[in-house]
Tab-separated table of C-alpha atoms and ligand atoms in Angstrom:
chain	number	residue	atom	x	y	z
A	1	MET	CA	0.114	-0.113	-0.169
A	2	THR	CA	1.417	3.390	-0.901
A	3	GLY	CA	0.707	6.219	1.105
A	4	THR	CA	-1.027	7.793	-2.042
A	5	SER	CA	-3.388	4.829	-2.687
A	6	VAL	CA	-4.305	5.481	0.663
A	7	ARG	CA	-5.385	9.235	0.609
A	8	ARG	CA	-7.294	7.481	-2.651
A	9	PHE	CA	-9.166	5.310	-0.873
A	10	VAL	CA	-9.823	7.994	1.477
A	11	ALA	CA	-10.722	10.568	-0.923
A	12	GLY	CA	-13.168	8.269	-2.551
A	13	LEU	CA	-14.605	8.296	1.134
A	14	ALA	CA	-14.498	11.790	1.807
A	15	THR	CA	-15.975	13.064	-1.416
A	16	THR	CA	-19.381	11.127	-0.328
A	17	ALA	CA	-19.145	10.365	3.664
A	18	ILE	CA	-21.892	12.122	5.495
A	19	VAL	CA	-20.599	13.429	8.442
A	20	LEU	CA	-18.743	10.910	10.247
A	21	SER	CA	-15.194	10.787	11.798
A	22	ALA	CA	-12.935	7.988	11.801
A	23	CYS	CA	-11.988	7.975	15.375
A	24	SER	CA	-13.840	6.870	18.026
A	25	SER	CA	-13.382	6.841	21.743
A	26	SER	CA	-13.051	3.008	21.718
A	27	THR	CA	-9.887	3.024	19.817
A	28	PRO	CA	-7.204	2.621	22.942
A	29	SER	CA	-5.944	5.893	23.858
A	30	SER	CA	-2.631	3.865	24.143
A	31	ALA	CA	-2.475	3.002	20.703
A	32	PRO	CA	0.588	4.480	19.094
A	33	ALA	CA	0.539	7.738	17.863
A	34	SER	CA	1.280	6.480	14.323
A	35	GLN	CA	-1.823	4.217	14.492
A	36	ALA	CA	-3.978	6.831	16.315
A	37	ALA	CA	-3.993	9.227	13.313
A	38	PRO	CA	-1.719	8.048	10.380
A	39	ALA	CA	-1.395	10.620	8.216
A	40	SER	CA	-2.805	9.198	5.372
A	41	GLN	CA	-6.039	8.993	7.542
A	42	ALA	CA	-5.933	12.373	8.676
A	43	PRO	CA	-8.784	13.530	6.424
A	44	VAL	CA	-11.518	11.537	7.632
A	45	ALA	CA	-10.269	11.949	11.056
A	46	SER	CA	-12.176	15.241	11.664
A	47	VAL	CA	-15.555	16.166	10.751
A	48	PRO	CA	-15.396	16.918	7.100
A	49	ALA	CA	-15.344	20.791	5.981
A	50	SER	CA	-19.012	20.324	4.668
A	51	VAL	CA	-20.625	20.099	7.989
A	52	PRO	CA	-20.975	23.493	9.411
A	53	ALA	CA	-18.851	24.094	12.452
A	54	SER	CA	-21.781	25.246	14.138
A	55	GLN	CA	-23.690	21.801	14.215
A	56	ALA	CA	-21.721	19.859	16.299
A	57	ALA	CA	-22.420	22.616	19.358
A	58	SER	CA	-25.933	23.755	18.439
A	59	ALA	CA	-27.819	20.866	17.094
A	60	PRO	CA	-30.783	19.650	18.608
A	61	ALA	CA	-28.875	16.139	19.505
A	62	SER	CA	-30.701	13.790	21.561
A	63	GLN	CA	-28.533	12.450	24.382
A	64	ALA	CA	-27.966	8.605	24.826
A	65	ALA	CA	-31.034	7.029	26.185
A	66	SER	CA	-31.158	7.032	29.503
A	67	GLY	CA	-31.716	3.109	29.474
A	68	GLY	CA	-30.937	0.281	27.413
A	69	VAL	CA	-33.019	-2.343	25.806
A	70	THR	CA	-33.870	-5.860	25.363
A	71	ALA	CA	-32.682	-6.786	21.933
A	72	VAL	CA	-31.964	-9.538	19.955
A	73	VAL	CA	-28.793	-9.476	17.266
A	74	ILE	CA	-29.490	-11.715	13.904
A	75	PRO	CA	-26.055	-12.225	11.939
A	76	LYS	CA	-26.447	-13.207	8.498
A	77	GLN	CA	-24.765	-16.645	10.596
A	78	ILE	CA	-23.555	-17.252	13.651
A	79	ASN	CA	-20.796	-18.927	12.614
A	80	ASN	CA	-18.824	-15.952	11.140
A	81	PRO	CA	-15.977	-14.618	13.570
A	82	TYR	CA	-16.985	-10.530	12.012
A	83	PHE	CA	-20.273	-10.698	13.651
A	84	ASP	CA	-18.806	-12.021	16.927
A	85	VAL	CA	-16.878	-9.207	17.058
A	86	ALA	CA	-19.885	-6.837	16.084
A	87	PHE	CA	-21.611	-8.465	18.978
A	88	LYS	CA	-18.919	-7.946	21.455
A	89	GLY	CA	-19.742	-4.313	20.810
A	90	ALA	CA	-23.656	-4.239	20.949
A	91	GLN	CA	-22.896	-6.824	24.482
A	92	LYS	CA	-20.651	-3.660	25.627
A	93	ALA	CA	-23.408	-1.116	24.383
A	94	ALA	CA	-25.997	-2.811	26.859
A	95	ALA	CA	-23.890	-3.053	29.503
A	96	ASP	CA	-23.286	0.646	29.552
A	97	LEU	CA	-26.911	1.152	28.612
A	98	GLY	CA	-28.264	-0.916	31.337
A	99	GLY	CA	-29.907	-3.335	29.069
A	100	THR	CA	-29.558	-6.693	27.413
A	101	VAL	CA	-28.772	-8.481	24.133
A	102	THR	CA	-28.576	-11.935	22.764
A	103	GLN	CA	-27.726	-13.453	19.628
A	104	VAL	CA	-29.152	-15.752	17.658
A	105	GLY	CA	-29.210	-17.011	13.819
A	106	PRO	CA	-28.489	-19.337	11.047
A	107	SER	CA	-25.439	-21.222	10.898
A	108	ALA	CA	-25.284	-20.667	7.268
A	109	ALA	CA	-25.571	-17.212	5.479
A	110	ASP	CA	-29.161	-17.962	4.137
A	111	ALA	CA	-32.128	-15.621	4.686
A	112	THR	CA	-34.921	-18.144	4.729
A	113	GLN	CA	-33.052	-19.871	7.674
A	114	GLN	CA	-33.297	-15.902	9.411
A	115	VAL	CA	-36.996	-15.977	9.105
A	116	PRO	CA	-37.807	-18.101	12.193
A	117	PHE	CA	-35.503	-16.190	14.463
A	118	ILE	CA	-37.098	-12.931	13.401
A	119	GLN	CA	-40.409	-14.652	14.321
A	120	THR	CA	-39.513	-16.211	17.417
A	121	ALA	CA	-38.327	-12.509	18.762
A	122	THR	CA	-41.317	-11.192	17.652
A	123	THR	CA	-43.313	-13.569	19.623
A	124	GLN	CA	-41.084	-13.247	22.337
A	125	GLY	CA	-41.658	-9.658	22.554
A	126	VAL	CA	-38.413	-8.332	22.645
A	127	GLY	CA	-37.451	-4.402	22.365
A	128	ALA	CA	-35.873	-4.581	19.597
A	129	ILE	CA	-34.208	-6.824	16.720
A	130	ILE	CA	-30.864	-6.149	15.194
A	131	ILE	CA	-30.356	-7.832	12.359
A	132	SER	CA	-27.657	-8.079	9.214
A	133	ALA	CA	-29.895	-9.350	6.379
A	134	ASP	CA	-28.874	-11.989	3.886
A	135	ASP	CA	-31.213	-11.034	1.891
A	136	ALA	CA	-32.791	-7.592	1.599
A	137	THR	CA	-36.679	-8.781	0.376
A	138	ALA	CA	-36.610	-12.330	2.072
A	139	VAL	CA	-36.679	-10.960	5.708
A	140	ALA	CA	-38.700	-7.777	4.916
A	141	PRO	CA	-42.074	-9.201	5.862
A	142	ALA	CA	-40.739	-11.088	8.945
A	143	LEU	CA	-39.317	-7.635	9.682
A	144	LYS	CA	-42.715	-5.418	8.993
A	145	ALA	CA	-44.593	-7.652	11.200
A	146	ALA	CA	-42.190	-7.179	13.864
A	147	MET	CA	-42.200	-3.641	13.801
A	148	GLN	CA	-46.364	-3.605	13.361
A	149	ALA	CA	-45.897	-5.573	17.216
A	150	GLY	CA	-43.938	-2.570	18.364
A	151	ILE	CA	-40.529	-3.929	17.906
A	152	LYS	CA	-37.819	-1.632	16.810
A	153	VAL	CA	-36.219	-2.692	14.256
A	154	VAL	CA	-32.240	-1.935	13.377
A	155	GLY	CA	-30.499	-3.102	10.475
A	156	TYR	CA	-26.651	-3.256	10.688
A	157	ASP	CA	-23.925	-4.275	8.140
A	158	SER	CA	-25.923	-5.520	5.626
A	159	SER	CA	-29.403	-3.604	5.124
A	160	PRO	CA	-33.237	-5.348	4.899
A	161	ALA	CA	-35.401	-3.824	2.046
A	162	VAL	CA	-36.606	-0.099	3.001
A	163	GLY	CA	-39.172	0.154	4.927
A	164	ALA	CA	-38.691	-3.119	6.855
A	165	TYR	CA	-36.436	-1.345	9.357
A	166	ASN	CA	-36.726	1.994	11.702
A	167	VAL	CA	-32.648	2.695	10.983
A	168	PHE	CA	-29.987	0.775	9.176
A	169	VAL	CA	-26.554	1.185	10.460
A	170	ASN	CA	-23.842	1.275	7.686
A	171	GLN	CA	-21.007	0.806	8.460
A	172	ALA	CA	-19.004	2.954	5.881
A	173	ASP	CA	-20.582	4.798	2.782
A	174	THR	CA	-21.046	2.500	-0.107
A	175	ALA	CA	-19.823	4.196	-2.999
A	176	GLY	CA	-16.776	4.971	-0.737
A	177	ILE	CA	-16.196	1.252	-0.032
A	178	GLY	CA	-16.785	0.209	-4.024
A	179	LYS	CA	-14.123	3.201	-5.086
A	180	GLY	CA	-11.777	1.864	-2.372
A	181	LEU	CA	-12.338	-1.578	-3.761
A	182	ALA	CA	-11.769	-0.357	-7.009
A	183	ASN	CA	-8.565	1.604	-6.034
A	184	MET	CA	-6.993	-1.210	-4.232
A	185	ALA	CA	-7.407	-3.375	-7.356
A	186	CYS	CA	-6.024	-0.569	-9.662
A	187	ASP	CA	-3.074	-0.361	-6.835
A	188	LEU	CA	-2.428	-4.200	-6.799
A	189	ALA	CA	-2.106	-4.968	-10.508
A	190	PRO	CA	0.884	-3.882	-12.466
A	191	SER	CA	0.552	-0.624	-13.819
A	192	CYS	CA	-3.323	-0.947	-13.297
A	193	THR	CA	-3.461	-3.488	-16.081
A	194	GLY	CA	-4.845	-6.819	-16.222
A	195	GLU	CA	-7.610	-9.169	-15.442
A	196	ILE	CA	-8.945	-8.944	-11.813
A	197	ALA	CA	-12.371	-10.863	-10.335
A	198	VAL	CA	-14.316	-10.641	-7.527
A	199	LEU	CA	-14.915	-13.255	-4.509
A	200	SER	CA	-18.301	-12.355	-2.874
A	201	ALA	CA	-20.014	-13.571	0.022
A	202	ALA	CA	-24.068	-14.971	-0.639
A	203	GLN	CA	-25.237	-14.105	-4.179
A	204	SER	CA	-28.257	-11.847	-2.445
A	205	ALA	CA	-26.297	-9.848	0.103
A	206	THR	CA	-27.278	-6.713	0.164
A	207	ASN	CA	-23.791	-5.370	1.128
A	208	GLN	CA	-21.726	-6.891	-1.010
A	209	ASN	CA	-23.786	-6.528	-3.982
A	210	ALA	CA	-23.738	-2.821	-3.427
A	211	TRP	CA	-20.263	-2.487	-2.739
A	212	ILE	CA	-19.730	-4.454	-6.268
A	213	ALA	CA	-21.777	-2.365	-8.281
A	214	ALA	CA	-20.257	0.977	-6.522
A	215	MET	CA	-16.708	-0.674	-7.605
A	216	GLN	CA	-18.152	-1.218	-11.030
A	217	THR	CA	-19.338	2.147	-11.109
A	218	THR	CA	-15.803	4.007	-10.283
A	219	MET	CA	-13.965	1.348	-12.818
A	220	LYS	CA	-15.871	3.220	-15.545
A	221	ASP	CA	-13.562	5.898	-15.370
A	222	ALA	CA	-10.720	5.940	-17.650
A	223	LYS	CA	-7.899	5.479	-15.408
A	224	TYR	CA	-9.434	1.850	-14.840
A	225	SER	CA	-9.536	0.824	-18.613
A	226	LYS	CA	-6.739	-1.499	-18.824
A	227	LEU	CA	-8.586	-3.396	-15.753
A	228	VAL	CA	-10.363	-6.544	-17.418
A	229	TRP	CA	-13.385	-7.400	-15.075
A	230	ASP	CA	-13.213	-11.208	-14.871
A	231	GLY	CA	-16.555	-11.838	-13.363
A	232	VAL	CA	-18.182	-12.530	-9.656
A	233	VAL	CA	-17.999	-15.681	-7.908
A	234	TYR	CA	-19.838	-16.403	-4.608
A	235	GLY	CA	-18.098	-18.046	-1.740
A	236	ASN	CA	-21.324	-17.634	0.675
A	237	ASP	CA	-19.121	-16.567	3.762
A	238	ASP	CA	-18.475	-20.557	4.082
A	239	PRO	CA	-14.816	-20.898	4.387
A	240	GLN	CA	-14.754	-24.301	2.312
A	241	VAL	CA	-17.069	-23.070	-0.553
A	242	SER	CA	-14.909	-19.660	-0.728
A	243	THR	CA	-11.738	-21.702	-1.096
A	244	GLN	CA	-12.836	-23.893	-3.840
A	245	GLN	CA	-14.216	-20.525	-5.217
A	246	ALA	CA	-10.963	-18.878	-5.526
A	247	GLN	CA	-9.134	-22.253	-6.606
A	248	ALA	CA	-11.479	-22.263	-9.613
A	249	LEU	CA	-10.764	-18.702	-10.566
A	250	LEU	CA	-7.396	-19.365	-10.597
A	251	GLN	CA	-7.820	-22.471	-12.796
A	252	ALA	CA	-10.418	-20.609	-15.228
A	253	HIS	CA	-8.189	-17.809	-15.462
A	254	PRO	CA	-4.240	-18.049	-15.673
A	255	ASN	CA	-3.693	-14.709	-16.171
A	256	LEU	CA	-5.543	-13.332	-13.181
A	257	LYS	CA	-3.856	-10.401	-11.393
A	258	VAL	CA	-5.991	-9.383	-8.625
A	259	ILE	CA	-9.044	-10.995	-6.247
A	260	VAL	CA	-11.087	-8.427	-4.791
A	261	ALA	CA	-13.030	-10.357	-2.057
A	262	PRO	CA	-15.769	-7.648	-0.104
A	263	THR	CA	-15.966	-10.567	2.710
A	264	THR	CA	-14.222	-11.400	5.576
A	265	VAL	CA	-14.519	-15.245	5.025
A	266	GLY	CA	-13.779	-15.016	1.371
A	267	ILE	CA	-10.463	-12.693	1.656
A	268	VAL	CA	-8.544	-15.133	4.023
A	269	ALA	CA	-9.929	-17.980	1.694
A	270	ALA	CA	-8.367	-16.620	-1.355
A	271	ALA	CA	-5.224	-15.581	0.575
A	272	GLN	CA	-4.835	-18.939	1.393
A	273	VAL	CA	-5.353	-20.098	-2.036
A	274	VAL	CA	-2.687	-18.015	-3.855
A	275	ARG	CA	-0.275	-18.973	-1.014
A	276	ALA	CA	-1.084	-22.931	-1.620
A	277	ALA	CA	-0.897	-22.512	-5.581
A	278	LYS	CA	2.671	-20.512	-4.923
A	279	LYS	CA	1.005	-17.489	-6.914
A	280	THR	CA	2.359	-15.153	-4.101
A	281	GLY	CA	3.779	-12.332	-5.928
A	282	SER	CA	1.919	-12.782	-9.165
A	283	VAL	CA	-1.834	-12.766	-8.041
A	284	PHE	CA	-2.680	-10.024	-5.113
A	285	VAL	CA	-5.762	-10.362	-3.211
A	286	THR	CA	-7.636	-7.291	-1.678
A	287	GLY	CA	-10.883	-6.577	-0.197
A	288	LEU	CA	-12.160	-6.382	3.207
A	289	GLY	CA	-10.791	-8.279	6.350
A	290	THR	CA	-10.177	-8.194	9.787
A	291	PRO	CA	-6.502	-7.203	10.780
A	292	LYS	CA	-5.994	-10.472	12.578
A	293	GLY	CA	-7.487	-12.806	10.167
A	294	MET	CA	-5.152	-10.987	7.557
A	295	VAL	CA	-2.092	-10.176	8.994
A	296	ASP	CA	0.068	-13.098	7.718
A	297	TYR	CA	-0.967	-12.316	4.301
A	298	VAL	CA	-0.103	-9.002	4.608
A	299	LYS	CA	3.101	-9.835	5.936
A	300	GLY	CA	3.388	-12.791	3.350
A	301	GLY	CA	2.839	-10.708	0.389
A	302	GLU	CA	-0.562	-12.432	-0.522
A	303	SER	CA	-2.683	-9.598	0.159
A	304	PRO	CA	-0.437	-6.065	0.603
A	305	GLU	CA	-3.517	-4.002	1.424
A	306	PHE	CA	-7.070	-4.134	2.242
A	307	ALA	CA	-9.258	-2.424	4.380
A	308	LEU	CA	-12.039	-2.948	7.044
A	309	TRP	CA	-14.027	-0.875	9.636
A	310	ASN	CA	-14.067	-0.972	13.320
A	311	VAL	CA	-16.581	-4.266	13.985
A	312	THR	CA	-16.761	-3.365	17.755
A	313	ASP	CA	-17.853	0.071	17.035
A	314	LEU	CA	-20.327	-1.023	14.607
A	315	GLY	CA	-22.275	-3.534	17.259
A	316	TYR	CA	-21.977	-0.496	19.532
A	317	LEU	CA	-23.640	1.921	17.561
A	318	ALA	CA	-26.231	-0.593	16.492
A	319	TYR	CA	-27.323	-1.279	19.950
A	320	ALA	CA	-27.243	2.139	21.182
A	321	VAL	CA	-29.412	3.373	18.161
A	322	ALA	CA	-32.081	0.455	19.164
A	323	ALA	CA	-31.849	1.701	22.317
A	324	GLN	CA	-32.636	5.141	21.225
A	325	LEU	CA	-35.462	4.207	19.273
A	326	ALA	CA	-36.828	2.094	22.187
A	327	ALA	CA	-36.694	5.318	24.415
A	328	GLY	CA	-38.126	7.393	21.580
A	329	THR	CA	-35.342	9.926	21.670
A	330	ILE	CA	-35.113	9.176	17.734
A	331	LYS	CA	-37.840	8.056	15.375
A	332	GLY	CA	-35.621	7.006	12.667
A	333	THR	CA	-36.398	10.120	10.662
A	334	GLU	CA	-34.060	11.746	8.064
A	335	GLY	CA	-32.360	14.815	9.667
A	336	GLU	CA	-32.416	13.587	13.357
A	337	THR	CA	-29.688	13.932	15.137
A	338	PHE	CA	-28.297	11.912	17.900
A	339	THR	CA	-24.792	11.390	19.853
A	340	VAL	CA	-23.693	8.009	21.482
A	341	PRO	CA	-20.711	9.378	23.883
A	342	SER	CA	-18.260	6.696	23.464
A	343	LEU	CA	-18.309	6.761	19.659
A	344	ASN	CA	-17.516	9.683	16.990
A	345	ASN	CA	-15.723	11.698	19.474
A	346	GLY	CA	-18.944	12.615	21.348
A	347	GLN	CA	-20.361	14.450	18.452
A	348	PRO	CA	-23.395	13.776	16.671
A	349	TYR	CA	-24.980	11.178	14.350
A	350	THR	CA	-27.190	12.477	11.736
A	351	ILE	CA	-29.771	9.989	10.367
A	352	GLY	CA	-29.821	10.127	6.469
A	353	LYS	CA	-32.157	9.260	3.238
A	354	ASP	CA	-33.744	5.955	3.966
A	355	SER	CA	-32.974	6.113	7.674
A	356	VAL	CA	-29.611	5.349	7.219
A	357	VAL	CA	-26.873	6.294	9.899
A	358	VAL	CA	-23.010	5.838	8.748
A	359	LEU	CA	-20.537	4.509	11.217
A	360	GLY	CA	-17.625	5.971	9.208
A	361	PRO	CA	-14.968	5.672	6.883
A	362	PRO	CA	-12.934	2.192	6.962
A	363	PHE	CA	-9.264	1.612	7.464
A	364	VAL	CA	-6.905	0.709	5.269
A	365	PHE	CA	-4.338	-1.870	6.404
A	366	ASN	CA	-0.521	-2.883	5.331
A	367	LYS	CA	2.269	-3.841	6.329
A	368	ASP	CA	3.415	-0.706	7.934
A	369	ASN	CA	0.357	-0.298	9.958
A	370	ILE	CA	-1.294	-4.246	10.358
A	371	ASP	CA	0.225	-4.605	13.668
A	372	GLN	CA	-0.449	-1.793	15.337
A	373	TYR	CA	-4.405	-2.455	14.541
A	374	VAL	CA	-4.392	-5.741	15.451
A	375	ALA	CA	-3.201	-4.530	19.067
A	376	SER	CA	-5.734	-1.783	19.217
A	377	PHE	CA	-8.808	-3.281	17.659
A	378	GLY	CA	-8.267	-6.815	18.766
A	379	PHE	CA	-10.041	-8.619	15.899
B	401	LIG	C1	-18.365	-10.962	5.810
B	401	LIG	C2	-19.966	-10.441	5.839
B	401	LIG	C3	-19.897	-9.321	6.223
B	401	LIG	C4	-19.228	-8.130	5.588
B	401	LIG	C5	-18.031	-8.436	5.883
B	401	LIG	C6	-16.840	-7.538	5.016
B	401	LIG	O1	-17.837	-11.237	7.223
B	401	LIG	O2	-20.208	-10.655	4.629
B	401	LIG	O3	-21.538	-8.909	5.653
B	401	LIG	O4	-19.489	-6.763	6.069
B	401	LIG	O5	-17.523	-9.585	5.766
C-alpha cells in the first residue's frame, strides 16, 4: 500500500461521506500515535468541512438513551467471527446503557433461515431486533410484522429492504467502499493493468452487491480502463466454498492479477489459496478483512493492502440506536441527530436518506500499520 493509494481510498470516501469521523473513543488511547492518526487518514479523522462548524455545538442532538433495551441480534450467520466481534460491541453497549442483548441466527448465510429467528423474537416481544440481512426482501415481511408489533428494527452491516427497518446502521459509505475496492485493485495490478475477479459472499447479500456495483461504477473511469473484469463468484461466507471458488478462479483465469474479496471470510480463503498455489507475487488479494485474520498474508505478500471498519463500534452503534429508538429519543427520521458518548468523539450522528446512519470511513491496512491495528482493535 502506498501512501498515495491510502489517500485515494480515503478521498473516495471523503467525497461521499456524510458527516462522520473515523476515530472513536473506543480506539485505545494507548494506541501508538502513528496508528491513532496516520497521516494518510488525517482527512477522515475530523468532521468534514461540509458540516457547518456550528452543527456539532448547536444541533438538537438527543442524548444517549438513559436506559437500554432488550435486544436480539440476528447476524447473517452465527459462525462468522466478524459477527462475533460486532456482537461484543453490542454487549458492551448493553452493559453501558443498562439493557440486555442476545445473539441468535442461522449457521449458514441464508435469509430463509433468518426468518424463524425474527418470528421467534417477535413472539417473545423483545424490545428490538438488530439484523444483518442475508437478503433484503426475504426478511422484509417478518421484520415488518415485528415493527407492527411495536418492536424496533435496526439493520446493521447488510440492509433489509427500505421500510422493513427503523434505522439501518451502515458501516461506511457504500460508494466510498466501492471506490476503495477499485483503487486497491488498481494499486495491486501491475500498472493498473490486467484481469481482476471478485470473490463475494452470498449472491443475495445486500452489502456485498452494493459495494460491487459501486466498484463497477468507479471502474467506468478511464483510469481503470486497462483492468479486465473477469466477473463475480460467490463463496457464501463459507470457508470451504470460498476456497473452492478461489481455486476455480485461478484455474479459469491463468492471467488473473487480483482477487477482490469484499468479505472477511472470502479474503482469507483467497489469500490461502494464492499461497498454496505458489502464486504469491503474481496474484494479489484485496478487499475487506479483519486485521487479525489477514496479518499473516499482509506480511507474506499475498495481500499487501485491504480495508475494514471498526466492527466492535458497528455493533455498539447498532445497539445504541436500538436503545434510542426504544426510548423514543429518535424515530429514525431523516435529519434527526443523536449522540453516542463513546463513539464519533461524542459528535452527533445524523440520520440520512432511507433512515441510514453511517459509522464512518473504513481503515486501510498494510504492512506498515497492521500490527498496530491488530493490537488496538483486537480482532
Ligand atoms: C463478512 C460478511 C459481512 C461483511 C464483511 C466485510 O464477514 O459478509 O456482511 O460486512 O464480510
